Short mmCIF file of C-alpha atoms and ligand atoms in Angstrom, two decimals:
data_model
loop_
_atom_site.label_atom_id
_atom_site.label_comp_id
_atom_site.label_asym_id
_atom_site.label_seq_id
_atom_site.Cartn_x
_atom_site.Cartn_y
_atom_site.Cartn_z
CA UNK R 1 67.09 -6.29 85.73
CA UNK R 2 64.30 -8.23 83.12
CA UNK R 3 63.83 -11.85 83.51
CA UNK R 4 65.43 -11.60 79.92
CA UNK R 5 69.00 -10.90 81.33
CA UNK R 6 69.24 -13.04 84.03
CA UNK R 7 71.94 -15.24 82.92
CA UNK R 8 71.34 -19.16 82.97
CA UNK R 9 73.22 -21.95 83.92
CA UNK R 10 72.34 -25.47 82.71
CA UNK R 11 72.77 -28.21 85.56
CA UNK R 12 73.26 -32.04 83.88
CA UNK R 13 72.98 -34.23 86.62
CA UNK R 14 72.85 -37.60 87.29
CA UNK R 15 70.42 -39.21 89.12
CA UNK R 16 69.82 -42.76 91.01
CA UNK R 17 68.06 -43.90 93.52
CA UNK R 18 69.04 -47.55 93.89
CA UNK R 19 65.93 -50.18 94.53
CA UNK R 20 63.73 -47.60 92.52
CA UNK R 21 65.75 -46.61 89.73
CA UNK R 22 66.42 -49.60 86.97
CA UNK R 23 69.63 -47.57 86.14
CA UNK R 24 71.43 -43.80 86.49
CA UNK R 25 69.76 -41.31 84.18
CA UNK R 26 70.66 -37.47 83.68
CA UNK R 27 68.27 -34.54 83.72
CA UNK R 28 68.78 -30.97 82.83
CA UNK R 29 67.93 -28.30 84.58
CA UNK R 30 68.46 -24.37 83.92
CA UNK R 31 68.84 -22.07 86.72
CA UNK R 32 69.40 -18.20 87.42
CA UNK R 33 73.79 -17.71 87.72
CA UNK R 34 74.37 -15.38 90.27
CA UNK R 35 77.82 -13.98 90.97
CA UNK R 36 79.95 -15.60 93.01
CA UNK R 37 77.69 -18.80 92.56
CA UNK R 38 79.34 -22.64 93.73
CA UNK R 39 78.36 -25.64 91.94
CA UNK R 40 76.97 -26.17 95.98
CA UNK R 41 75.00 -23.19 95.67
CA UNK R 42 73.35 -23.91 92.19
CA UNK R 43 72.86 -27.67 93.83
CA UNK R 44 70.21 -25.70 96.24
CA UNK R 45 68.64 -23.35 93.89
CA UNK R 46 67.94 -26.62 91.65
CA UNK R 47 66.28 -28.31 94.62
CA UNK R 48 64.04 -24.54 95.57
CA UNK R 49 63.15 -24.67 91.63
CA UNK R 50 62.95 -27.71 89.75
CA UNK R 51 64.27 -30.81 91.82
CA UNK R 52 62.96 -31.05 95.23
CA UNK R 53 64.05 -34.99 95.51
CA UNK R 54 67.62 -34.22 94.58
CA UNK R 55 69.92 -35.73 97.19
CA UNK R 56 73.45 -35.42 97.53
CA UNK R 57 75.87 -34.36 101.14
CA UNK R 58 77.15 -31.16 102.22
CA UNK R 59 77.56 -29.37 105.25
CA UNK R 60 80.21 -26.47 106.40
CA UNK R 61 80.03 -25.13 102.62
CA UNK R 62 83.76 -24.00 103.03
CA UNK R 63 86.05 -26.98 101.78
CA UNK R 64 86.43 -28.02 105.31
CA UNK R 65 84.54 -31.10 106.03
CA UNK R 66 84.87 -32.95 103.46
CA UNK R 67 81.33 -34.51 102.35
CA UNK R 68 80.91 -32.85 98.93
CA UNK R 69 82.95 -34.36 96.86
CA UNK R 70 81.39 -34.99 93.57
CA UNK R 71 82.36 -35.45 89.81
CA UNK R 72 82.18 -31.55 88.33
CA UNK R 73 82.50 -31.60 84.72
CA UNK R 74 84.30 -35.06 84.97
CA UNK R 75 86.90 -33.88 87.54
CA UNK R 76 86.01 -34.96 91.50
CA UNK R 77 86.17 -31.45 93.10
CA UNK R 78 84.56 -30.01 96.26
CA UNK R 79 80.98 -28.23 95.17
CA UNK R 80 81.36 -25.46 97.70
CA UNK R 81 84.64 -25.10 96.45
CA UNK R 82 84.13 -24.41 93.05
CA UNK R 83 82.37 -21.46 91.35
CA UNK R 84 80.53 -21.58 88.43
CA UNK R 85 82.34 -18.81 86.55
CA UNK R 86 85.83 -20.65 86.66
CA UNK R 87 84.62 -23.89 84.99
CA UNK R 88 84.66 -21.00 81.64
CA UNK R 89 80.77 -22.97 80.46
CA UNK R 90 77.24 -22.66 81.16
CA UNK R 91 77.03 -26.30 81.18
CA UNK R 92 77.60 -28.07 84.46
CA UNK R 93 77.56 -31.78 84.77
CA UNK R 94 77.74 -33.20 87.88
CA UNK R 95 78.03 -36.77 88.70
CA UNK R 96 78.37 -38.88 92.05
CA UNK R 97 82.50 -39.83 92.64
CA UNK R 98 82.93 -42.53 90.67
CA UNK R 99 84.60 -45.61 91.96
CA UNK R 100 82.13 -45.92 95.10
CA UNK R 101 78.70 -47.56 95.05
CA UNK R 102 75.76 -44.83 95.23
CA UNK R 103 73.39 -44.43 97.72
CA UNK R 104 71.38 -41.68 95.94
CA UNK R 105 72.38 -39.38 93.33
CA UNK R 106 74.77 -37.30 93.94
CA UNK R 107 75.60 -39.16 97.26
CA UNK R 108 78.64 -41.87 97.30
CA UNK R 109 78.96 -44.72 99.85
CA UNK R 110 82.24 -43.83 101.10
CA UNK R 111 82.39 -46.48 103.87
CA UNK R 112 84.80 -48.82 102.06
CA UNK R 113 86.91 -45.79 102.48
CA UNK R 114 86.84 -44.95 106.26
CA UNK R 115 86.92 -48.54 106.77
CA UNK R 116 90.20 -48.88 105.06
CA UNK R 117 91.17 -45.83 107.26
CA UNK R 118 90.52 -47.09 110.29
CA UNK R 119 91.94 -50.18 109.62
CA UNK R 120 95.42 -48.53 109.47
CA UNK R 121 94.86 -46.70 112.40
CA UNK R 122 94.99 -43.31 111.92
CA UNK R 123 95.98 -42.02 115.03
CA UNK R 124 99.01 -41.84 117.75
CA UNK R 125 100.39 -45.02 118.58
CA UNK R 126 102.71 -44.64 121.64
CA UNK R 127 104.70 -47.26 124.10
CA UNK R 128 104.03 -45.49 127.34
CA UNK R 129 100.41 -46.45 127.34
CA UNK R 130 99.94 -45.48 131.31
CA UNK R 131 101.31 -41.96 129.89
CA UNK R 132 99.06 -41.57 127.11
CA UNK R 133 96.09 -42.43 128.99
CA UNK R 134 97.02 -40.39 132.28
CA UNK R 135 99.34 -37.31 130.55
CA UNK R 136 102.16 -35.82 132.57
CA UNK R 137 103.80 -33.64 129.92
CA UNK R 138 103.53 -32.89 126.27
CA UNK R 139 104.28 -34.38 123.60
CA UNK R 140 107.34 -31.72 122.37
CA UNK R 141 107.65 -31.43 118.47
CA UNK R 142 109.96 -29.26 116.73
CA UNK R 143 108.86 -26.82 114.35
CA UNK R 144 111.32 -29.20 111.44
CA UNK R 145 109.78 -32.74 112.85
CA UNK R 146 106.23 -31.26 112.26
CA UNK R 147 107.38 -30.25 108.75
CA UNK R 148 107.62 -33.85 107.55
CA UNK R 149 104.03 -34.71 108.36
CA UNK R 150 101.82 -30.81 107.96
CA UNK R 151 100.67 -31.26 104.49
CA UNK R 152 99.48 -34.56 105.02
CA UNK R 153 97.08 -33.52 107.71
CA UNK R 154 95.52 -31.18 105.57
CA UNK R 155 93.15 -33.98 104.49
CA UNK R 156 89.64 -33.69 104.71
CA UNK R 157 88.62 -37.42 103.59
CA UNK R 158 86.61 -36.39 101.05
CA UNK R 159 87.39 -38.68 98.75
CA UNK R 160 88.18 -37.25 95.50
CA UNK R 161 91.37 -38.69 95.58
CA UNK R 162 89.69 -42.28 95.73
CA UNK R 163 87.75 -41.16 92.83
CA UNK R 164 90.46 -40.22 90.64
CA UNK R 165 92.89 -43.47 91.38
CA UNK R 166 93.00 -45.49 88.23
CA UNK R 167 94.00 -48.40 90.67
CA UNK R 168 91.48 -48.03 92.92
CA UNK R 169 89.01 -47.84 90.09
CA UNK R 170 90.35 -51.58 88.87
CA UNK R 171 91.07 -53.28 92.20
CA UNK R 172 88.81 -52.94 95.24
CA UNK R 173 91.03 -54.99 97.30
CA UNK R 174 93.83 -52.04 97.06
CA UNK R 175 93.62 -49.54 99.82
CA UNK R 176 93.71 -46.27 97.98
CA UNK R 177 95.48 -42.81 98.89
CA UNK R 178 93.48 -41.46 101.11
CA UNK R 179 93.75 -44.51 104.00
CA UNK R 180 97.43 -44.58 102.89
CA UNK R 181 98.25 -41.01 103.08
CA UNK R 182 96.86 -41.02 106.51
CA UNK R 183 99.06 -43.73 107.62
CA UNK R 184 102.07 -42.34 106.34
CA UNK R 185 101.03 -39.05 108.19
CA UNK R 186 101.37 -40.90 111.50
CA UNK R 187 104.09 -42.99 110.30
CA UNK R 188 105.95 -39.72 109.84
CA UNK R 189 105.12 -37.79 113.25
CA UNK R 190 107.89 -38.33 115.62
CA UNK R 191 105.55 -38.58 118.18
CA UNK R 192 104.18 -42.17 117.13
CA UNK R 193 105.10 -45.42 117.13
CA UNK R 194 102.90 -47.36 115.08
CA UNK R 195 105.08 -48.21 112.13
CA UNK R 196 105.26 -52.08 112.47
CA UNK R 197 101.69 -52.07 113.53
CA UNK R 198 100.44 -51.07 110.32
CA UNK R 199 103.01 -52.74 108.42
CA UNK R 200 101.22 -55.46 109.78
CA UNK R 201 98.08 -54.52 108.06
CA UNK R 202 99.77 -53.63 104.89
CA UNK R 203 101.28 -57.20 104.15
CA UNK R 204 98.93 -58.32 101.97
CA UNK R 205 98.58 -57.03 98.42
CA UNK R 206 96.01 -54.05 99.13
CA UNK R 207 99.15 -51.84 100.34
CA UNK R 208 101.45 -48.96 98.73
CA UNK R 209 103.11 -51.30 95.92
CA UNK R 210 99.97 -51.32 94.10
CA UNK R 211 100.23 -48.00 93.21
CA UNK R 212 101.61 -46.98 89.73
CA UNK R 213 102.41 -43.57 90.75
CA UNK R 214 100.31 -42.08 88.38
CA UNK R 215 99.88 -38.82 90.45
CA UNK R 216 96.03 -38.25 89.86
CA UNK R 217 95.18 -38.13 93.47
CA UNK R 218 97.26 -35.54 94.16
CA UNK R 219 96.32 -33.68 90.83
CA UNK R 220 92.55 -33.42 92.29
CA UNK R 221 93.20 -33.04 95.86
CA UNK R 222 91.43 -30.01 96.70
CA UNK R 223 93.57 -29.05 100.14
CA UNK R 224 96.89 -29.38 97.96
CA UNK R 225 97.72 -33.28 99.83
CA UNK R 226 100.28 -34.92 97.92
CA UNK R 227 99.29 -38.56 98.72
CA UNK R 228 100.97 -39.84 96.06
CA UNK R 229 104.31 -38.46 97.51
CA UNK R 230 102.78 -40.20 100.77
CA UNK R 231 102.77 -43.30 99.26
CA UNK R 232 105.98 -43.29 97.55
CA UNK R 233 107.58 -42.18 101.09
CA UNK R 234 105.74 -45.42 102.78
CA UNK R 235 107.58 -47.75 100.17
CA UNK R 236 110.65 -46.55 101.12
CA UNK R 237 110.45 -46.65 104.47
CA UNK R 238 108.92 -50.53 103.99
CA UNK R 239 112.03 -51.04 102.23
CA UNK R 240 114.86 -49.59 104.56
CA UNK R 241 112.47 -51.83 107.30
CA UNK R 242 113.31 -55.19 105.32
CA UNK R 243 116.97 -54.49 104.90
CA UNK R 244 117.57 -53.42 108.13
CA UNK R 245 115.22 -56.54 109.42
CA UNK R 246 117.66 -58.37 107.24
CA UNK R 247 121.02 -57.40 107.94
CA UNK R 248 119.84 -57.90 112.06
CA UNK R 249 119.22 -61.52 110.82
CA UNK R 250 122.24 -62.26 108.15
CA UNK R 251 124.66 -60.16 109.90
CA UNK R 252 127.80 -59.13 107.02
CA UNK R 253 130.38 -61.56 107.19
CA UNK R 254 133.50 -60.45 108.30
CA UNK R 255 135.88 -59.85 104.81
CA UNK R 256 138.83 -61.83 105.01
CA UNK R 257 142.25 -60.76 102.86
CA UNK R 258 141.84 -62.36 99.35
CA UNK R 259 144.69 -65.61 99.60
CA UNK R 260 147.69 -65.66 97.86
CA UNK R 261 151.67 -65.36 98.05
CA UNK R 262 152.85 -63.45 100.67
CA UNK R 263 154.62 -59.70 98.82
CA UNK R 264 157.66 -60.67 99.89
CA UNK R 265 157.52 -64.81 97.83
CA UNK R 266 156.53 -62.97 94.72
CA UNK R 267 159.88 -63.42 92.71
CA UNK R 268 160.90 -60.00 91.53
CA UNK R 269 161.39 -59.45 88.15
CA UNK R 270 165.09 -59.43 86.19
CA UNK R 271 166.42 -56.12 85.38
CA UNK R 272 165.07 -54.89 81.94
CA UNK R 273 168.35 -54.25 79.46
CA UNK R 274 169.06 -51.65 77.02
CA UNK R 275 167.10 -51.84 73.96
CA UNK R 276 163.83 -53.77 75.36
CA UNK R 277 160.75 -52.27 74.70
S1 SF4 N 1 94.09 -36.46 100.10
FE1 SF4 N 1 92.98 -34.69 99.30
S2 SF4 N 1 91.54 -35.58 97.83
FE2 SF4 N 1 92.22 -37.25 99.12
S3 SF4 N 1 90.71 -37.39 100.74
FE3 SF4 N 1 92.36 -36.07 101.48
S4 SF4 N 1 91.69 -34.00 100.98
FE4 SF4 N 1 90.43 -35.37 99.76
S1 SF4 N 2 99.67 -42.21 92.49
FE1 SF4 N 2 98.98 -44.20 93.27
S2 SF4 N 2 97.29 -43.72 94.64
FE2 SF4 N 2 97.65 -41.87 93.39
S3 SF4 N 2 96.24 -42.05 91.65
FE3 SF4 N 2 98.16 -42.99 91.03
S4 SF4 N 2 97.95 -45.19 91.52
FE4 SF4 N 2 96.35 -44.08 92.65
S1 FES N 3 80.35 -28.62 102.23
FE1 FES N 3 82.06 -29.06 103.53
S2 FES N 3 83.68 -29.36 102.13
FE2 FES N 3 82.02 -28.77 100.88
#
């Protein structure tokens, strides 16, 4: 094949290199497409060619660990999870996630994140301390009980969820669907007991009833997590918590009989006569 029929690509990408950089600028740069090419893929033949200072985080290049979320023709996506050929241009822009700081181009600071995450401790919470640090036995799970929590541990924190959360994007204080959805997930295994723990952590106004339920996050989520469903499942289960807190605290009265005569003082009625309506 001619260097005339190599087909391009043209990579738009943002740079910024905070401390050096007054603000974020794009550059383009074409590359050879080859088939079966990932936005991750053209990332490195930009860096061999052109772009040698390009920065930006990636590592098992199979949508399984999580660090290369970035903004791919304005939708956060995975870059080793996304080929060239389906975005349907030859134009790729690609942007850092928005709604974290940047620490160099392509590369988000995602510790606001994972601190939020391990704030609502993401992991099994169990009475019988002596037993979870010494095990005797398994912990048995039915093949239904694991059902309620599988599709939430599909997530592979990368973020793009975060990125796509218009509430997130307009109050830093509110935890986001990622931590959430990963609370929820051990909220829902039926091996933990961490519920009022977290509560705990949830009482201020960073928790689930900031979120509209707009359903981005789940729209971008690359594994197919439904955080928002996460979410919406944590509410409820906050609520049924305060009612049942509530009736342990105002038990129901007991209903007495409504008072009035007794049936039999009720004076009964004279006999109608022929001819009244
Ligand atoms: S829920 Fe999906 S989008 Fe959000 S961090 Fe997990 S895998 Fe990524
Ligand atoms: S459903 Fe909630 S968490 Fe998800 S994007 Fe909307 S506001 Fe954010
Ligand atoms: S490089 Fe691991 S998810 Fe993309």
């Amino acid at each position: 094949m001619t260097d005339a029929a190599v087909k391009q690509v043209t990579f738009h990408v943002r740079r910024f290199e905070p401390g050096v950089d007054r603000a974020p600028h794009w550059e383009s740069h074409a590359i050879p497409l080859t088939p079966g090419m990932t936005v991750l893929d053209g990332l490195w033949k930009l860096k061999e060619l052109s772009a040698p200072s390009l920065a930006w985080r990636s590592s098992c290049r199979m949508g399984i660990c999580g660090s290369c979320g970035m903004l791919i023709n304005g939708r956060p996506r995975l870059a080793c999870n996304t080929q060239i050929s389906e975005l349907g241009t030859d134009v790729v822009a690609v942007a850092p996630l928005p709604n974290f700081a940047i620490i160099k181009d392509l590369v988000p600071d995602l510790r606001p994140m994972f601190e939020t995450h391990r704030e609502l401790m993401p992991y099994l919470i169990r009475d019988d301390v002596a037993e979870q640090d010494d095990p005797t036995l398994e912990y048995w799970q039915s093949p239904h009980e694991l059902e309620h929590y599988l599709q939430f541990s599909y997530c592979i924190k990368c973020g793009c969820c975060m990125a796509a959360c218009p509430t997130v994007a307009t109050d830093p204080q509110y935890a986001g669907p990622m931590p959430l959805g990963q609370a929820q997930r051990y909220n829902t295994d039926s091996r933990d007991g961490g519920f009022a723990e977290r509560k705990e952590v949830l009482s201020g106004g960073s928790g689930p009833w900031r979120c509209h339920f707009a359903g981005e996050c789940s729209q971008v989520c690359p594994k197919g997590v439904d955080p928002a469903k996460a979410i919406q499942l944590m509410k409820r289960e906050l609520v049924s918590d305060l009612l049942r807190m509530r009736k342990r605290r105002d038990p129901a009265p007991v209903v007495q009989p409504p008072k009035g005569p007794r049936r039999e003082e009720i004076p009964a009625a004279p006999p109608r006569t022929a001819g009244e309506a």
